[in-house]
């Protein structure tokens, strides 16, 4: 268990608040986030990269309170959709510190980015053309390049491989910049890549920054003034006791190469990073109540949180630690498979977990759910999404109210002939 958790009277505490009480007060399932933990992680990143521009990857968790905390910590935002841009601006993230990413931006999204006056990272030649047709003044852009780098992570979240859908192949990068400078309303000032997510072996960043700087050298030769080099996010966290690499480890790897290459080329661009998971993942637990314990082919523990609100185990076979929040001092005795209430066999939150004896009514805590947890939730199976609570040094506040049944149908329409 990490430092921001405590145990008192056999109960799990987060941010100084008893999870059993939280579950009673707000109901379950319930996402609970420790504000202090997010700030600590954000500051670690800042300290490691004091002169870099840090853009929080909003997709990890774009609750506006979380975005607001990031803004207060001096972060900008990497947004991947119009909705994320909307939320980031609302949360007070400065427009100068927002980069609009995305491999398939719609004209509507591009228009919004132009109106909001944020930087855009272009992902294809077609996007360049659409943008040039739309822009009525000169706009500053970067291009997302696919550096063809392999990282050890789940294949669904390795984004920098040649075969992935993201970015412009590195070999074609120079020619797209050349096309861009011929357009009188497009000014390329940056270069961007993102090699993947949940990266614990950080060595591929070395090759990544080298390849990016090779390109920067070529771009400088053809007269392009590169003002920022964005190497994306990806720093992983420890979900099951793996050794976590710190932002300072990443900095020791990237910065010397970046600085040396900049000096060789004779330019002074800003380094940009886009961490998401590292900042928010371990700040949050998902509390879920046991509805039934069933001895069948396996010992099943059926809880009230399903993959609609937490999809990582089902989607990436991700491991998330699970504990009985009201029995923290009891010894693990039996092996259980924790399943949700969704009508699919794959709705498994944890396989074959050793836990103290589980009983109906127990409260489970699923750890490290702050990144790509709530942000990937849905109402599948007609399940209202749960509340999100922010705890801080013993206090607890709602940062998103739990949905009601009416939220399930609020945007539905019954045509008159069906009435
Ligand atoms: N920048 C770009 C352009 C990205 O596509 C991503 C994540 C990030 C930054 C942030 O990466 P992070 O630091 O969070 O690793 N839903 C998956 C993760 C998808 C990540 C997609 N891109 C999961 O739950 O593991």
Coordinates of C-alpha atoms and ligand atoms in Angstrom, one line a residue:
X1 CA 0.0 0.0 0.0
X2 CA 1.3 3.4 -0.9
X3 CA 2.0 6.3 1.6
X4 CA -1.3 8.1 1.1
X5 CA -3.3 5.2 2.5
X6 CA -3.6 4.3 6.2
X7 CA -5.3 1.7 8.2
X8 CA -7.3 2.5 11.3
X9 CA -9.5 0.0 13.2
X10 CA -9.2 -2.4 10.3
X11 CA -10.6 0.2 7.9
X12 CA -8.8 1.7 4.8
X13 CA -8.2 5.4 5.0
X14 CA -7.5 7.6 2.0
X15 CA -6.4 11.2 2.4
X16 CA -7.2 10.8 6.1
X17 CA -10.8 9.8 5.4
X18 CA -12.3 6.4 6.4
X19 CA -13.5 4.6 3.2
X20 CA -16.2 2.8 5.1
X21 CA -17.7 6.1 6.1
X22 CA -17.4 7.5 2.6
X23 CA -19.3 4.5 1.2
X24 CA -22.0 5.0 3.8
X25 CA -22.3 8.7 3.1
X26 CA -22.2 8.6 -0.7
X27 CA -23.1 5.1 -1.6
X28 CA -21.3 2.7 -3.9
X29 CA -19.7 2.3 -6.3
X30 CA -17.7 5.4 -5.6
X31 CA -14.5 6.9 -7.0
X32 CA -12.4 8.6 -4.3
X33 CA -9.4 10.7 -5.2
X34 CA -6.7 12.1 -2.9
X35 CA -5.9 15.6 -3.9
X36 CA -2.6 15.8 -2.1
X37 CA -1.3 12.7 -3.9
X38 CA -2.0 14.4 -7.3
X39 CA -0.2 17.5 -6.2
X40 CA 2.8 15.5 -5.0
X41 CA 3.1 13.7 -8.2
X42 CA 2.7 16.9 -10.2
X43 CA 5.4 18.6 -8.2
X44 CA 7.8 15.6 -8.7
X45 CA 7.4 16.1 -12.4
X46 CA 7.9 19.8 -12.2
X47 CA 11.0 19.4 -10.1
X48 CA 12.4 16.8 -12.6
X49 CA 11.7 19.0 -15.6
X50 CA 12.0 22.6 -14.3
X51 CA 12.3 24.2 -17.7
X52 CA 10.1 22.0 -19.7
X53 CA 6.5 22.7 -20.5
X54 CA 4.3 20.1 -18.9
X55 CA 0.9 19.3 -20.4
X56 CA -1.3 17.1 -18.4
X57 CA -2.9 14.5 -20.7
X58 CA -6.5 15.3 -19.9
X59 CA -7.8 11.9 -21.3
X60 CA -6.5 10.2 -18.2
X61 CA -9.1 12.0 -16.0
X62 CA -10.7 15.2 -17.2
X63 CA -12.9 15.9 -14.2
X64 CA -12.8 19.7 -14.1
X65 CA -11.6 19.7 -10.4
X66 CA -8.6 17.5 -11.5
X67 CA -7.9 19.8 -14.4
X68 CA -8.2 22.8 -12.0
X69 CA -5.6 21.2 -9.7
X70 CA -3.3 20.7 -12.7
X71 CA -3.8 24.3 -13.7
X72 CA -2.9 25.4 -10.1
X73 CA 0.2 23.3 -10.3
X74 CA 1.2 25.1 -13.4
X75 CA 0.4 22.4 -16.0
X76 CA -1.0 23.0 -19.4
X77 CA -3.1 20.3 -21.1
X78 CA -2.9 17.9 -23.9
X79 CA -6.4 17.5 -25.1
X80 CA -7.6 14.9 -27.6
X81 CA -11.1 16.1 -28.3
X82 CA -13.4 19.1 -28.4
X83 CA -14.9 18.0 -25.1
X84 CA -11.5 17.8 -23.4
X85 CA -10.7 21.2 -24.7
X86 CA -13.9 22.6 -23.4
X87 CA -13.3 21.2 -20.0
X88 CA -9.6 22.3 -19.9
X89 CA -10.5 25.9 -20.7
X90 CA -13.4 25.9 -18.2
X91 CA -10.9 24.6 -15.6
X92 CA -8.7 27.6 -16.2
X93 CA -5.9 26.1 -18.1
X94 CA -4.2 28.8 -20.1
X95 CA -4.8 28.6 -23.8
X96 CA -1.1 29.2 -24.5
X97 CA -0.5 25.9 -22.7
X98 CA -3.0 23.7 -24.5
X99 CA -2.1 21.4 -27.4
X100 CA -4.9 19.9 -29.3
X101 CA -3.9 16.4 -30.3
X102 CA -5.9 13.8 -32.2
X103 CA -5.5 11.5 -35.1
X104 CA -9.0 12.2 -36.5
X105 CA -10.1 15.7 -35.7
X106 CA -13.4 16.8 -37.2
X107 CA -13.8 20.1 -38.9
X108 CA -15.9 21.1 -35.9
X109 CA -13.1 20.3 -33.5
X110 CA -10.5 22.2 -35.6
X111 CA -12.8 25.2 -35.8
X112 CA -13.1 25.1 -32.0
X113 CA -9.3 24.8 -31.6
X114 CA -8.9 27.8 -33.9
X115 CA -11.4 29.9 -32.1
X116 CA -9.9 29.0 -28.7
X117 CA -6.5 29.9 -30.2
X118 CA -4.7 26.8 -28.9
X119 CA -1.9 25.0 -30.6
X120 CA -2.7 22.1 -32.8
X121 CA -0.7 19.0 -33.4
X122 CA -1.5 17.8 -36.9
X123 CA -1.7 14.1 -37.6
X124 CA -2.0 13.9 -41.4
X125 CA -1.7 15.7 -44.6
X126 CA -5.5 15.8 -45.0
X127 CA -5.8 17.5 -41.6
X128 CA -3.2 20.1 -42.8
X129 CA -5.3 20.8 -45.8
X130 CA -8.5 21.1 -43.8
X131 CA -6.9 23.4 -41.4
X132 CA -5.3 25.6 -44.0
X133 CA -8.7 25.9 -45.7
X134 CA -10.3 27.0 -42.5
X135 CA -7.8 29.3 -40.9
X136 CA -8.3 33.0 -41.5
X137 CA -5.1 34.0 -39.9
X138 CA -1.7 32.5 -39.4
X139 CA -1.7 29.6 -37.0
X140 CA 1.1 27.9 -35.2
X141 CA 1.1 24.1 -35.4
X142 CA 3.2 21.0 -34.8
X143 CA 3.1 17.7 -36.5
X144 CA 2.7 14.4 -34.7
X145 CA 5.4 12.1 -36.0
X146 CA 5.4 8.4 -35.8
X147 CA 9.0 7.5 -34.7
X148 CA 8.6 3.8 -35.1
X149 CA 9.6 2.9 -31.6
X150 CA 8.7 -0.3 -29.8
X151 CA 7.9 -0.2 -26.1
X152 CA 7.2 -3.0 -23.6
X153 CA 3.5 -2.4 -22.8
X154 CA 0.1 -3.7 -23.8
X155 CA -0.2 -3.7 -27.6
X156 CA -3.4 -1.6 -27.4
X157 CA -1.5 1.3 -25.9
X158 CA 1.8 1.1 -27.8
X159 CA 1.3 4.1 -30.1
X160 CA 4.7 4.8 -31.6
X161 CA 5.0 1.7 -33.8
X162 CA 5.0 2.1 -37.6
X163 CA 1.8 0.0 -37.8
X164 CA -0.1 2.2 -35.3
X165 CA -2.7 4.7 -36.6
X166 CA -0.9 7.7 -35.0
X167 CA 1.3 10.3 -36.6
X168 CA 3.1 10.9 -39.8
X169 CA 5.8 8.4 -40.6
X170 CA 9.2 9.8 -39.6
X171 CA 10.5 9.3 -43.2
X172 CA 7.8 11.6 -44.5
X173 CA 8.0 14.3 -41.8
X174 CA 10.3 16.7 -43.7
X175 CA 8.1 16.7 -46.7
X176 CA 5.0 17.5 -44.8
X177 CA 6.8 20.4 -43.0
X178 CA 7.9 21.6 -46.5
X179 CA 4.3 21.5 -47.6
X180 CA 3.2 23.4 -44.5
X181 CA 5.6 26.3 -45.0
X182 CA 4.3 26.8 -48.5
X183 CA 0.9 27.5 -47.1
X184 CA 0.7 31.2 -46.0
X185 CA -1.5 30.7 -43.0
X186 CA 0.3 27.7 -41.4
X187 CA 3.4 28.2 -39.3
X188 CA 5.0 24.9 -38.1
X189 CA 6.8 25.6 -34.8
X190 CA 6.7 22.2 -33.1
X191 CA 7.2 18.5 -33.4
X192 CA 5.4 15.9 -31.4
X193 CA 5.3 12.2 -30.7
X194 CA 3.9 9.8 -28.2
X195 CA 5.3 6.3 -28.1
X196 CA 2.9 4.6 -25.7
X197 CA 1.5 4.4 -22.3
X198 CA 2.3 2.5 -19.0
X199 CA 6.0 2.5 -19.9
X200 CA 8.2 1.1 -17.1
X201 CA 11.2 0.3 -19.1
X202 CA 12.0 3.9 -20.1
X203 CA 15.1 3.1 -22.3
X204 CA 13.1 3.5 -25.6
X205 CA 12.8 7.2 -24.8
X206 CA 16.5 7.5 -25.6
X207 CA 16.0 6.4 -29.2
X208 CA 12.9 8.5 -29.3
X209 CA 14.5 11.7 -28.4
X210 CA 17.5 11.0 -30.7
X211 CA 15.1 10.3 -33.6
X212 CA 13.1 13.4 -32.9
X213 CA 16.2 15.5 -32.7
X214 CA 17.5 14.0 -36.0
X215 CA 14.3 15.4 -37.5
X216 CA 14.6 18.7 -35.8
X217 CA 18.1 19.0 -37.3
X218 CA 16.7 18.4 -40.8
X219 CA 13.9 20.8 -40.2
X220 CA 16.2 23.5 -39.0
X221 CA 18.3 22.9 -42.2
X222 CA 15.3 23.7 -44.3
X223 CA 14.7 26.9 -42.4
X224 CA 12.0 25.8 -40.0
X225 CA 12.3 27.4 -36.6
X226 CA 11.3 24.6 -34.1
X227 CA 10.2 26.2 -30.9
X228 CA 9.1 23.1 -29.1
X229 CA 9.8 19.4 -29.1
X230 CA 7.1 17.3 -27.5
X231 CA 7.9 13.7 -26.5
X232 CA 4.4 12.9 -25.3
X233 CA 3.5 11.0 -22.1
X234 CA 3.7 7.4 -21.1
X235 CA 5.6 7.1 -17.8
X236 CA 4.1 4.1 -16.1
X237 CA 3.2 3.4 -12.5
X238 CA 3.5 0.4 -10.3
X239 CA 0.2 -1.5 -10.3
X240 CA 1.4 -4.7 -8.8
X241 CA 4.7 -3.9 -7.1
X242 CA 6.7 -3.3 -10.3
X243 CA 9.6 -0.9 -9.9
X244 CA 8.4 2.5 -10.8
X245 CA 10.6 4.9 -12.7
X246 CA 10.6 8.4 -11.4
X247 CA 10.2 11.6 -13.5
X248 CA 13.8 12.4 -12.4
X249 CA 14.9 9.1 -14.0
X250 CA 13.2 10.1 -17.2
X251 CA 14.8 13.5 -17.0
X252 CA 18.3 12.0 -16.6
X253 CA 17.7 10.0 -19.7
X254 CA 16.1 12.6 -21.9
X255 CA 17.6 16.0 -20.9
X256 CA 21.3 15.4 -21.6
X257 CA 20.5 14.2 -25.1
X258 CA 18.0 17.0 -25.7
X259 CA 20.4 19.6 -24.5
X260 CA 23.4 18.3 -26.4
X261 CA 21.5 18.0 -29.6
X262 CA 20.0 21.4 -29.3
X263 CA 23.4 22.9 -28.8
X264 CA 24.8 21.0 -31.8
X265 CA 22.0 22.2 -34.0
X266 CA 22.2 25.7 -32.5
X267 CA 18.6 26.2 -31.4
X268 CA 16.8 26.6 -28.1
X269 CA 13.4 24.9 -28.3
X270 CA 11.3 24.1 -25.3
X271 CA 10.9 20.5 -24.3
X272 CA 7.3 19.5 -23.8
X273 CA 6.0 16.4 -22.0
X274 CA 2.4 15.1 -21.7
X275 CA 2.2 12.9 -18.6
X276 CA -1.3 11.6 -17.7
X277 CA -1.3 8.3 -15.8
X278 CA 1.8 9.0 -13.7
X279 CA 0.1 12.1 -12.2
X280 CA -3.3 10.7 -11.4
X281 CA -3.5 6.9 -11.4
X282 CA -2.6 6.1 -7.8
X283 CA -4.5 9.0 -6.3
X284 CA -7.8 7.2 -6.7
X285 CA -9.6 4.1 -5.5
X286 CA -12.9 2.7 -6.6
X287 CA -15.0 1.5 -3.7
X288 CA -17.5 -1.2 -4.5
X289 CA -19.9 -3.2 -2.4
X290 CA -20.1 -7.0 -2.4
X291 CA -23.6 -8.1 -3.5
X292 CA -23.0 -11.8 -3.3
X293 CA -20.3 -14.4 -2.7
X294 CA -20.8 -17.5 -4.7
X295 CA -19.0 -20.8 -4.7
X296 CA -19.2 -22.2 -8.3
X297 CA -16.5 -23.2 -10.6
X298 CA -14.5 -20.5 -8.9
X299 CA -15.2 -18.5 -5.7
X300 CA -16.9 -15.5 -7.2
X301 CA -17.3 -12.2 -5.4
X302 CA -20.0 -10.2 -7.2
X303 CA -19.7 -6.5 -6.6
X304 CA -21.6 -3.4 -7.7
X305 CA -18.9 -1.9 -10.0
X306 CA -18.6 -3.3 -13.5
X307 CA -16.5 -2.7 -16.6
X308 CA -18.8 0.1 -17.6
X309 CA -17.2 2.2 -14.9
X310 CA -13.8 0.6 -14.8
X311 CA -12.8 -1.0 -18.0
X312 CA -9.0 -1.5 -17.7
X313 CA -9.0 -5.1 -16.5
X314 CA -11.4 -6.2 -19.2
X315 CA -9.8 -4.1 -22.0
X316 CA -6.1 -4.5 -21.3
X317 CA -6.0 -7.5 -18.9
X318 CA -4.8 -4.9 -16.4
X319 CA -4.0 -5.9 -12.9
X320 CA -5.3 -3.7 -10.1
X321 CA -4.8 -4.4 -6.5
X322 CA -8.0 -5.2 -4.5
X323 CA -8.4 -5.1 -0.8
X324 CA -11.4 -5.4 1.6
X325 CA -11.6 -1.9 2.9
X326 CA -13.4 -2.9 6.1
X327 CA -11.1 -5.9 6.8
X328 CA -7.7 -4.4 6.3
X329 CA -6.2 -6.3 9.3
X330 CA -7.4 -9.7 8.4
X331 CA -5.2 -12.3 6.9
X332 CA -5.8 -13.4 3.3
X333 CA -7.4 -16.9 3.4
X334 CA -9.1 -17.7 0.2
X335 CA -8.8 -17.2 -3.5
X336 CA -11.6 -15.2 -5.2
X337 CA -12.4 -13.8 -8.6
X338 CA -14.0 -10.4 -8.3
X339 CA -16.7 -9.8 -11.0
X340 CA -19.0 -7.0 -11.8
X341 CA -22.7 -6.9 -12.5
X342 CA -22.5 -6.5 -16.3
X343 CA -24.0 -9.1 -18.5
X344 CA -20.8 -10.3 -20.0
X345 CA -18.4 -13.1 -18.9
X346 CA -15.5 -10.7 -19.4
X347 CA -16.7 -8.4 -16.6
X348 CA -13.9 -9.4 -14.3
X349 CA -12.2 -6.9 -12.1
X350 CA -9.6 -9.2 -10.5
X351 CA -8.8 -12.9 -11.1
X352 CA -7.8 -15.4 -8.5
X353 CA -7.1 -12.9 -5.7
X354 CA -6.1 -14.0 -2.3
X355 CA -8.3 -12.1 0.2
X356 CA -9.5 -12.4 3.7
X357 CA -12.9 -14.2 3.9
X358 CA -15.3 -12.1 1.9
X359 CA -18.9 -11.7 2.9
X360 CA -22.0 -10.1 1.4
X361 CA -21.9 -6.4 2.3
X362 CA -18.1 -6.1 2.5
X363 CA -16.6 -3.1 0.9
X364 CA -13.8 -3.6 -1.7
X365 CA -11.3 -1.0 -2.7
X366 CA -9.8 -1.3 -6.2
X367 CA -6.5 0.7 -6.3
X368 CA -4.9 2.9 -8.9
X369 CA -8.1 3.8 -10.7
X370 CA -7.4 7.5 -11.1
X371 CA -6.2 7.3 -14.7
X372 CA -8.4 5.9 -17.4
X373 CA -11.0 4.9 -14.8
X374 CA -13.9 7.2 -14.7
X375 CA -12.8 8.8 -18.0
X376 CA -13.5 5.6 -19.9
X377 CA -16.8 4.9 -18.2
X378 CA -20.1 4.4 -19.9
X379 CA -23.8 3.7 -19.1
X380 CA -23.7 0.2 -20.6
X381 CA -26.4 -2.0 -19.2
X382 CA -28.4 1.0 -18.1
X383 CA -26.1 1.7 -15.2
X384 CA -25.9 5.3 -13.9
X385 CA -22.3 6.3 -13.4
X386 CA -21.1 6.8 -9.8
X387 CA -20.1 9.9 -7.9
X388 CA -16.5 11.1 -7.6
X389 CA -15.2 12.4 -4.3
X390 CA -12.1 14.4 -3.6
X391 CA -10.5 14.0 -0.3
X392 CA -7.9 16.2 1.2
X393 CA -6.4 15.9 4.7
X394 CA -9.5 14.6 6.3
X395 CA -12.2 16.4 4.3
X396 CA -14.3 15.0 1.5
X397 CA -16.2 16.8 -1.3
X398 CA -18.1 15.8 -4.3
X399 CA -16.4 16.5 -7.6
X400 CA -19.0 14.7 -9.7
X401 CA -22.5 13.8 -8.5
X402 CA -23.6 10.2 -9.1
X403 CA -25.9 9.9 -12.0
X404 CA -29.7 9.4 -11.6
X405 CA -31.9 7.2 -13.7
X406 CA -33.0 10.3 -15.4
X407 CA -29.4 10.9 -16.6
X408 CA -29.7 7.6 -18.5
X409 CA -32.5 8.9 -20.7
X410 CA -32.1 12.6 -20.5
X411 CA -30.9 12.9 -24.2
X412 CA -33.3 10.2 -25.5
X413 CA -36.3 11.3 -27.5
X414 CA -39.6 9.5 -28.0
X415 CA -40.9 10.4 -31.5
X416 CA -44.6 11.5 -31.3
X417 CA -45.8 8.5 -33.2
X418 CA -44.5 6.2 -30.5
X419 CA -46.3 7.9 -27.7
Ligands
LIG1 N1 -0.1 12.2 -25.1 C1 -0.7 11.6 -26.0 C2 -0.7 12.1 -27.4 C3 -1.4 10.4 -25.7 O1 -2.0 9.7 -26.7 C4 -1.4 9.9 -24.4 C5 -2.1 8.7 -24.0 C6 -0.7 10.6 -23.4 C7 -0.1 11.8 -23.8 C8 -0.7 10.2 -22.0 O2 -0.1 9.0 -21.7 P1 0.1 8.5 -20.2 O3 1.2 9.4 -19.6 O4 -1.2 8.6 -19.5 O5 0.6 7.2 -20.4 N2 -6.6 3.8 -21.7 C9 -5.3 3.3 -21.7 C10 -4.2 4.3 -21.9 C11 -4.4 5.0 -23.3 C12 -3.4 6.1 -23.5 C13 -3.6 6.9 -24.7 N3 -2.7 7.9 -24.9 C14 -5.1 2.6 -20.3 O6 -6.0 2.6 -19.5 O7 -4.0 2.0 -20.1

